[in-house]
Amino acid sequence: MGTKESALQLDGVTPLQQMVSTCAGALLTSLIVTPLDVVKIRLQAQRNPFYKGKCFVYCNGLMDHLCICEDGNKAWYKASGHFKGTLDAFSSIVRNEGVTSLWSGLPPTLVMAVPATIIYFTCYDLLRNFLTWKMGGNADFAPLFAGALARVVSVTLVSPLELIRTRMQYRQLTYRELGDCINSAVAKDGWRSLWKGWGPTVLRDVPFSAMYWYNYEQIKKWLCKTYSTSEPTFLISFTAGALSGSIAAVATLPFDVVKTNRQIALGQMDASNVIPKQPSSTWKVMKKIFAENGFTGLYAGFLPRVIKVAPACAIMISTYEFGKSFFRKRNKEQQKFSEPVP
């Protein structure tokens, strides 16, 4: 079963090497998934033009972004001509606006997503190893509990920064104005206001994380056994990540719908200074959606969410695992060469 010290090790890699692996995964995920969502938003704006003050949620595979339309010339949602489809949209945007337009909004994502992802993955690895050591015969469930706890820690630490990120996304504020905005919120509603939205985020992200990591470890183990390999290849990690991400995305979709609705309502309140009448709790929002749109309302956006989440999870985890595998082999080779010759 091993010692406590070995249980707390980060899979044979140093914390710095794990951070590099995490950063590489976050960067690659953002670079690949961001253009897909930019194109999706342009096609959506073409079908239903966004009016001033309208909110929409943009997600590049790592984080949600709440955006508020101020005019028709914003790079996020302006239309360069009429798009005939996804491929035509890609080529038209590159031809008319330059290739960098496909990565609109990427910088604020990286500023927030990289630290959040480092915290999340580091916590998961530490907790999984520790729980595997403590649980012994029930170690199969260690990823489930480790995934849930790691997400709670990550969400709790990052939540106060969400207010800053949201404000800076749709309104050009100086750092002094941003500081005044935060001080005003704290003075009015207390320090707890910095964690506004924590509940709905946890209800969506914690079950997702628990299911994702449990299924990922089980699928990875099964694929390794099937292909007779002791360590997962890039393809095995990619496949396991895509499948487990899809399962978790479908299971937690109602919570995602609720969180999106509340984000949009809060964004429109900030844009118009009008307080929208909406239920206060997540469950009441769910009941309201169910009463208005039925069961299908809770699963709105089913296909787009799966199409987005599956590749994002696959790219992130396979890059992360590949990075750790690379450093693990490198560390073993260095240790071998550094050992004294008998």
CSV table of N, CA and C in Angstrom, one decimal, residues 125-222:
chain,number,residue,atom,x,y,z
A,125,ASP,N,-4.4,15.5,-8.0
A,125,ASP,CA,-3.3,14.5,-7.9
A,125,ASP,C,-3.0,14.2,-6.4
A,126,LEU,N,-2.8,15.2,-5.6
A,126,LEU,CA,-2.4,15.0,-4.2
A,126,LEU,C,-3.5,14.3,-3.5
A,127,LEU,N,-4.8,14.7,-3.7
A,127,LEU,CA,-5.9,14.1,-3.0
A,127,LEU,C,-6.1,12.6,-3.4
A,128,ARG,N,-6.0,12.4,-4.7
A,128,ARG,CA,-6.2,11.0,-5.2
A,128,ARG,C,-5.1,10.1,-4.7
A,129,ASN,N,-3.9,10.5,-4.7
A,129,ASN,CA,-2.8,9.7,-4.1
A,129,ASN,C,-3.0,9.4,-2.6
A,130,PHE,N,-3.4,10.5,-1.9
A,130,PHE,CA,-3.6,10.3,-0.5
A,130,PHE,C,-4.8,9.4,-0.2
A,131,LEU,N,-5.9,9.6,-0.9
A,131,LEU,CA,-7.1,8.8,-0.6
A,131,LEU,C,-6.9,7.4,-1.1
A,132,THR,N,-6.1,7.2,-2.1
A,132,THR,CA,-5.8,5.8,-2.6
A,132,THR,C,-5.0,5.1,-1.5
A,133,TRP,N,-4.1,5.8,-0.8
A,133,TRP,CA,-3.3,5.2,0.3
A,133,TRP,C,-4.2,4.9,1.5
A,134,LYS,N,-5.1,5.8,1.8
A,134,LYS,CA,-6.0,5.7,3.0
A,134,LYS,C,-7.1,4.7,2.8
A,135,MET,N,-7.7,4.6,1.6
A,135,MET,CA,-8.9,3.8,1.3
A,135,MET,C,-8.5,2.3,1.1
A,136,GLY,N,-7.3,2.0,0.7
A,136,GLY,CA,-6.9,0.6,0.5
A,136,GLY,C,-7.8,-0.1,-0.5
A,137,GLY,N,-8.6,-1.1,0.0
A,137,GLY,CA,-9.4,-1.9,-0.9
A,137,GLY,C,-10.5,-1.1,-1.7
A,138,ASN,N,-10.9,0.0,-1.2
A,138,ASN,CA,-11.9,0.9,-1.9
A,138,ASN,C,-11.3,2.0,-2.7
A,139,ALA,N,-10.0,1.8,-3.1
A,139,ALA,CA,-9.3,2.8,-3.8
A,139,ALA,C,-9.9,3.2,-5.1
A,140,ASP,N,-10.8,2.4,-5.7
A,140,ASP,CA,-11.4,2.7,-7.0
A,140,ASP,C,-12.2,4.0,-6.9
A,141,PHE,N,-12.7,4.3,-5.7
A,141,PHE,CA,-13.5,5.5,-5.5
A,141,PHE,C,-12.7,6.7,-5.1
A,142,ALA,N,-11.4,6.5,-5.0
A,142,ALA,CA,-10.6,7.7,-4.6
A,142,ALA,C,-10.7,8.8,-5.7
A,143,PRO,N,-10.6,8.5,-7.0
A,143,PRO,CA,-10.8,9.6,-8.0
A,143,PRO,C,-12.1,10.4,-7.9
A,144,LEU,N,-13.2,9.7,-7.5
A,144,LEU,CA,-14.5,10.4,-7.4
A,144,LEU,C,-14.4,11.4,-6.3
A,145,PHE,N,-13.9,11.0,-5.1
A,145,PHE,CA,-13.9,12.0,-4.0
A,145,PHE,C,-12.8,13.0,-4.2
A,146,ALA,N,-11.7,12.6,-4.7
A,146,ALA,CA,-10.6,13.6,-5.0
A,146,ALA,C,-11.0,14.6,-6.0
A,147,GLY,N,-11.8,14.2,-7.1
A,147,GLY,CA,-12.2,15.1,-8.1
A,147,GLY,C,-13.2,16.2,-7.5
A,148,ALA,N,-14.1,15.7,-6.6
A,148,ALA,CA,-15.1,16.6,-6.0
A,148,ALA,C,-14.4,17.6,-5.1
A,149,LEU,N,-13.5,17.1,-4.2
A,149,LEU,CA,-12.9,18.0,-3.3
A,149,LEU,C,-11.9,19.0,-4.0
A,150,ALA,N,-11.3,18.5,-5.0
A,150,ALA,CA,-10.4,19.4,-5.7
A,150,ALA,C,-11.1,20.5,-6.4
A,151,ARG,N,-12.3,20.2,-6.9
A,151,ARG,CA,-13.1,21.3,-7.5
A,151,ARG,C,-13.7,22.3,-6.5
A,152,VAL,N,-14.0,21.8,-5.3
A,152,VAL,CA,-14.5,22.7,-4.3
A,152,VAL,C,-13.4,23.7,-3.9
A,153,VAL,N,-12.2,23.2,-3.7
A,153,VAL,CA,-11.0,24.0,-3.4
A,153,VAL,C,-10.8,25.0,-4.5
A,154,SER,N,-10.8,24.6,-5.7
A,154,SER,CA,-10.5,25.5,-6.9
A,154,SER,C,-11.5,26.5,-7.0
A,155,VAL,N,-12.8,26.2,-7.0
A,155,VAL,CA,-13.9,27.1,-7.1
A,155,VAL,C,-13.9,28.2,-6.0
A,156,THR,N,-13.6,27.7,-4.8
A,156,THR,CA,-13.6,28.6,-3.6
A,156,THR,C,-12.5,29.6,-3.7
A,157,LEU,N,-11.3,29.2,-4.2
A,157,LEU,CA,-10.2,30.1,-4.3
A,157,LEU,C,-10.3,31.1,-5.4
A,158,VAL,N,-10.9,30.6,-6.5
A,158,VAL,CA,-11.0,31.4,-7.7
A,158,VAL,C,-12.3,32.3,-7.8
A,159,SER,N,-13.3,32.0,-7.0
A,159,SER,CA,-14.6,32.7,-7.1
A,159,SER,C,-14.5,34.2,-6.9
A,160,PRO,N,-13.7,34.7,-6.0
A,160,PRO,CA,-13.6,36.2,-5.8
A,160,PRO,C,-13.0,36.9,-7.1
A,161,LEU,N,-12.2,36.1,-7.9
A,161,LEU,CA,-11.6,36.7,-9.1
A,161,LEU,C,-12.7,36.8,-10.2
A,162,GLU,N,-13.8,36.0,-10.1
A,162,GLU,CA,-14.8,36.0,-11.1
A,162,GLU,C,-15.4,37.3,-11.3
A,163,LEU,N,-15.7,38.0,-10.1
A,163,LEU,CA,-16.3,39.3,-10.2
A,163,LEU,C,-15.4,40.3,-11.0
A,164,ILE,N,-14.1,40.2,-10.7
A,164,ILE,CA,-13.1,41.1,-11.4
A,164,ILE,C,-13.1,40.8,-12.9
A,165,ARG,N,-13.1,39.5,-13.2
A,165,ARG,CA,-13.0,39.1,-14.6
A,165,ARG,C,-14.3,39.5,-15.4
A,166,THR,N,-15.4,39.3,-14.8
A,166,THR,CA,-16.7,39.6,-15.4
A,166,THR,C,-16.8,41.1,-15.7
A,167,ARG,N,-16.4,41.9,-14.7
A,167,ARG,CA,-16.5,43.4,-14.8
A,167,ARG,C,-15.6,43.9,-16.0
A,168,MET,N,-14.4,43.3,-16.0
A,168,MET,CA,-13.4,43.8,-17.0
A,168,MET,C,-13.7,43.3,-18.4
A,169,GLN,N,-14.5,42.2,-18.6
A,169,GLN,CA,-14.8,41.7,-19.9
A,169,GLN,C,-15.7,42.6,-20.7
A,170,TYR,N,-16.8,43.2,-20.0
A,170,TYR,CA,-17.7,43.9,-20.9
A,170,TYR,C,-17.7,45.4,-20.6
A,171,ARG,N,-16.8,45.9,-19.7
A,171,ARG,CA,-16.8,47.3,-19.5
A,171,ARG,C,-15.3,47.7,-19.3
A,172,GLN,N,-14.9,48.7,-20.0
A,172,GLN,CA,-13.5,49.2,-19.9
A,172,GLN,C,-13.3,49.9,-18.6
A,173,LEU,N,-12.7,49.3,-17.6
A,173,LEU,CA,-12.4,49.9,-16.3
A,173,LEU,C,-10.9,50.1,-16.1
A,174,THR,N,-10.6,51.2,-15.5
A,174,THR,CA,-9.2,51.3,-15.0
A,174,THR,C,-9.1,50.4,-13.7
A,175,TYR,N,-7.9,50.2,-13.3
A,175,TYR,CA,-7.7,49.4,-12.1
A,175,TYR,C,-8.3,50.1,-10.9
A,176,ARG,N,-8.2,51.4,-10.9
A,176,ARG,CA,-8.8,52.2,-9.8
A,176,ARG,C,-10.3,52.1,-9.8
A,177,GLU,N,-10.9,52.2,-10.9
A,177,GLU,CA,-12.4,52.0,-11.0
A,177,GLU,C,-12.8,50.6,-10.6
A,178,LEU,N,-12.0,49.7,-11.0
A,178,LEU,CA,-12.3,48.3,-10.6
A,178,LEU,C,-12.2,48.1,-9.1
A,179,GLY,N,-11.2,48.7,-8.5
A,179,GLY,CA,-11.0,48.6,-7.1
A,179,GLY,C,-12.2,49.3,-6.4
A,180,ASP,N,-12.7,50.5,-6.9
A,180,ASP,CA,-13.8,51.1,-6.3
A,180,ASP,C,-15.1,50.3,-6.4
A,181,CYS,N,-15.2,49.6,-7.6
A,181,CYS,CA,-16.3,48.7,-7.8
A,181,CYS,C,-16.4,47.6,-6.8
A,182,ILE,N,-15.2,47.0,-6.6
A,182,ILE,CA,-15.1,45.9,-5.6
A,182,ILE,C,-15.4,46.4,-4.2
A,183,ASN,N,-14.8,47.5,-3.8
A,183,ASN,CA,-15.0,48.1,-2.5
A,183,ASN,C,-16.4,48.4,-2.3
A,184,SER,N,-17.1,48.9,-3.3
A,184,SER,CA,-18.5,49.2,-3.2
A,184,SER,C,-19.4,48.0,-3.0
A,185,ALA,N,-19.0,46.9,-3.7
A,185,ALA,CA,-19.8,45.7,-3.5
A,185,ALA,C,-19.6,45.1,-2.1
A,186,VAL,N,-18.3,45.2,-1.6
A,186,VAL,CA,-18.1,44.7,-0.3
A,186,VAL,C,-18.7,45.5,0.8
A,187,ALA,N,-18.7,46.8,0.6
A,187,ALA,CA,-19.4,47.7,1.6
A,187,ALA,C,-20.9,47.5,1.6
A,188,LYS,N,-21.5,47.2,0.5
A,188,LYS,CA,-22.9,47.1,0.4
A,188,LYS,C,-23.4,45.7,0.9
A,189,ASP,N,-22.7,44.7,0.4
A,189,ASP,CA,-23.2,43.3,0.7
A,189,ASP,C,-22.2,42.5,1.6
A,190,GLY,N,-21.1,43.1,2.0
A,190,GLY,CA,-20.1,42.3,2.8
A,190,GLY,C,-19.2,41.5,1.9
A,191,TRP,N,-18.2,40.8,2.6
A,191,TRP,CA,-17.2,40.1,1.9
A,191,TRP,C,-17.8,38.8,1.1
A,192,ARG,N,-18.9,38.4,1.6
A,192,ARG,CA,-19.6,37.2,1.0
A,192,ARG,C,-20.0,37.5,-0.4
A,193,SER,N,-20.2,38.8,-0.7
A,193,SER,CA,-20.6,39.2,-2.1
A,193,SER,C,-19.6,38.7,-3.1
A,194,LEU,N,-18.3,38.6,-2.7
A,194,LEU,CA,-17.2,38.2,-3.6
A,194,LEU,C,-17.4,36.7,-4.0
A,195,TRP,N,-18.2,36.0,-3.3
A,195,TRP,CA,-18.4,34.6,-3.6
A,195,TRP,C,-19.8,34.4,-4.2
A,196,LYS,N,-20.4,35.5,-4.7
A,196,LYS,CA,-21.7,35.4,-5.3
A,196,LYS,C,-21.7,34.5,-6.5
A,197,GLY,N,-22.6,33.5,-6.5
A,197,GLY,CA,-22.6,32.6,-7.6
A,197,GLY,C,-21.8,31.3,-7.3
A,198,TRP,N,-21.2,31.2,-6.1
A,198,TRP,CA,-20.5,30.1,-5.7
A,198,TRP,C,-21.3,28.8,-5.7
A,199,GLY,N,-22.5,29.0,-5.1
A,199,GLY,CA,-23.5,27.8,-5.0
A,199,GLY,C,-23.8,27.1,-6.3
A,200,PRO,N,-24.3,27.9,-7.3
A,200,PRO,CA,-24.6,27.3,-8.6
A,200,PRO,C,-23.4,26.7,-9.3
A,201,THR,N,-22.3,27.4,-9.1
A,201,THR,CA,-21.0,26.9,-9.7
A,201,THR,C,-20.6,25.5,-9.1
A,202,VAL,N,-20.7,25.4,-7.8
A,202,VAL,CA,-20.4,24.2,-7.1
A,202,VAL,C,-21.3,23.1,-7.5
A,203,LEU,N,-22.6,23.4,-7.6
A,203,LEU,CA,-23.6,22.4,-7.9
A,203,LEU,C,-23.4,21.8,-9.3
A,204,ARG,N,-22.9,22.6,-10.2
A,204,ARG,CA,-22.6,22.1,-11.6
A,204,ARG,C,-21.2,21.5,-11.6
A,205,ASP,N,-20.2,22.1,-11.1
A,205,ASP,CA,-18.8,21.7,-11.3
A,205,ASP,C,-18.4,20.5,-10.5
A,206,VAL,N,-18.9,20.5,-9.2
A,206,VAL,CA,-18.4,19.4,-8.3
A,206,VAL,C,-18.9,18.0,-8.8
A,207,PRO,N,-20.2,17.8,-9.1
A,207,PRO,CA,-20.7,16.6,-9.7
A,207,PRO,C,-20.0,16.2,-11.0
A,208,PHE,N,-19.8,17.3,-11.9
A,208,PHE,CA,-19.1,17.1,-13.1
A,208,PHE,C,-17.7,16.5,-12.8
A,209,SER,N,-16.9,17.2,-11.9
A,209,SER,CA,-15.6,16.8,-11.6
A,209,SER,C,-15.5,15.4,-11.0
A,210,ALA,N,-16.4,15.0,-10.1
A,210,ALA,CA,-16.4,13.7,-9.5
A,210,ALA,C,-16.7,12.6,-10.5
A,211,MET,N,-17.7,12.8,-11.4
A,211,MET,CA,-18.0,11.8,-12.4
A,211,MET,C,-16.9,11.7,-13.4
A,212,TYR,N,-16.4,12.9,-13.8
A,212,TYR,CA,-15.3,12.9,-14.9
A,212,TYR,C,-14.1,12.1,-14.4
A,213,TRP,N,-13.6,12.4,-13.2
A,213,TRP,CA,-12.3,11.7,-12.8
A,213,TRP,C,-12.6,10.3,-12.5
A,214,TYR,N,-13.7,9.9,-12.0
A,214,TYR,CA,-14.0,8.5,-11.7
A,214,TYR,C,-14.0,7.7,-13.0
A,215,ASN,N,-14.8,8.2,-14.0
A,215,ASN,CA,-15.0,7.6,-15.3
A,215,ASN,C,-13.6,7.6,-16.0
A,216,TYR,N,-12.9,8.7,-15.9
A,216,TYR,CA,-11.6,8.8,-16.7
A,216,TYR,C,-10.7,7.7,-16.2
A,217,GLU,N,-10.5,7.6,-14.9
A,217,GLU,CA,-9.6,6.6,-14.3
A,217,GLU,C,-10.0,5.1,-14.7
A,218,GLN,N,-11.3,4.9,-14.6
A,218,GLN,CA,-11.8,3.6,-15.0
A,218,GLN,C,-11.6,3.2,-16.4
A,219,ILE,N,-12.0,4.2,-17.3
A,219,ILE,CA,-11.9,4.0,-18.7
A,219,ILE,C,-10.4,3.8,-19.1
A,220,LYS,N,-9.6,4.7,-18.5
A,220,LYS,CA,-8.1,4.6,-18.8
A,220,LYS,C,-7.5,3.2,-18.4
A,221,LYS,N,-7.9,2.8,-17.2
A,221,LYS,CA,-7.5,1.5,-16.7
A,221,LYS,C,-7.9,0.3,-17.7
A,222,TRP,N,-9.2,0.4,-18.1
A,222,TRP,CA,-9.7,-0.6,-19.0
A,222,TRP,C,-9.0,-0.6,-20.4
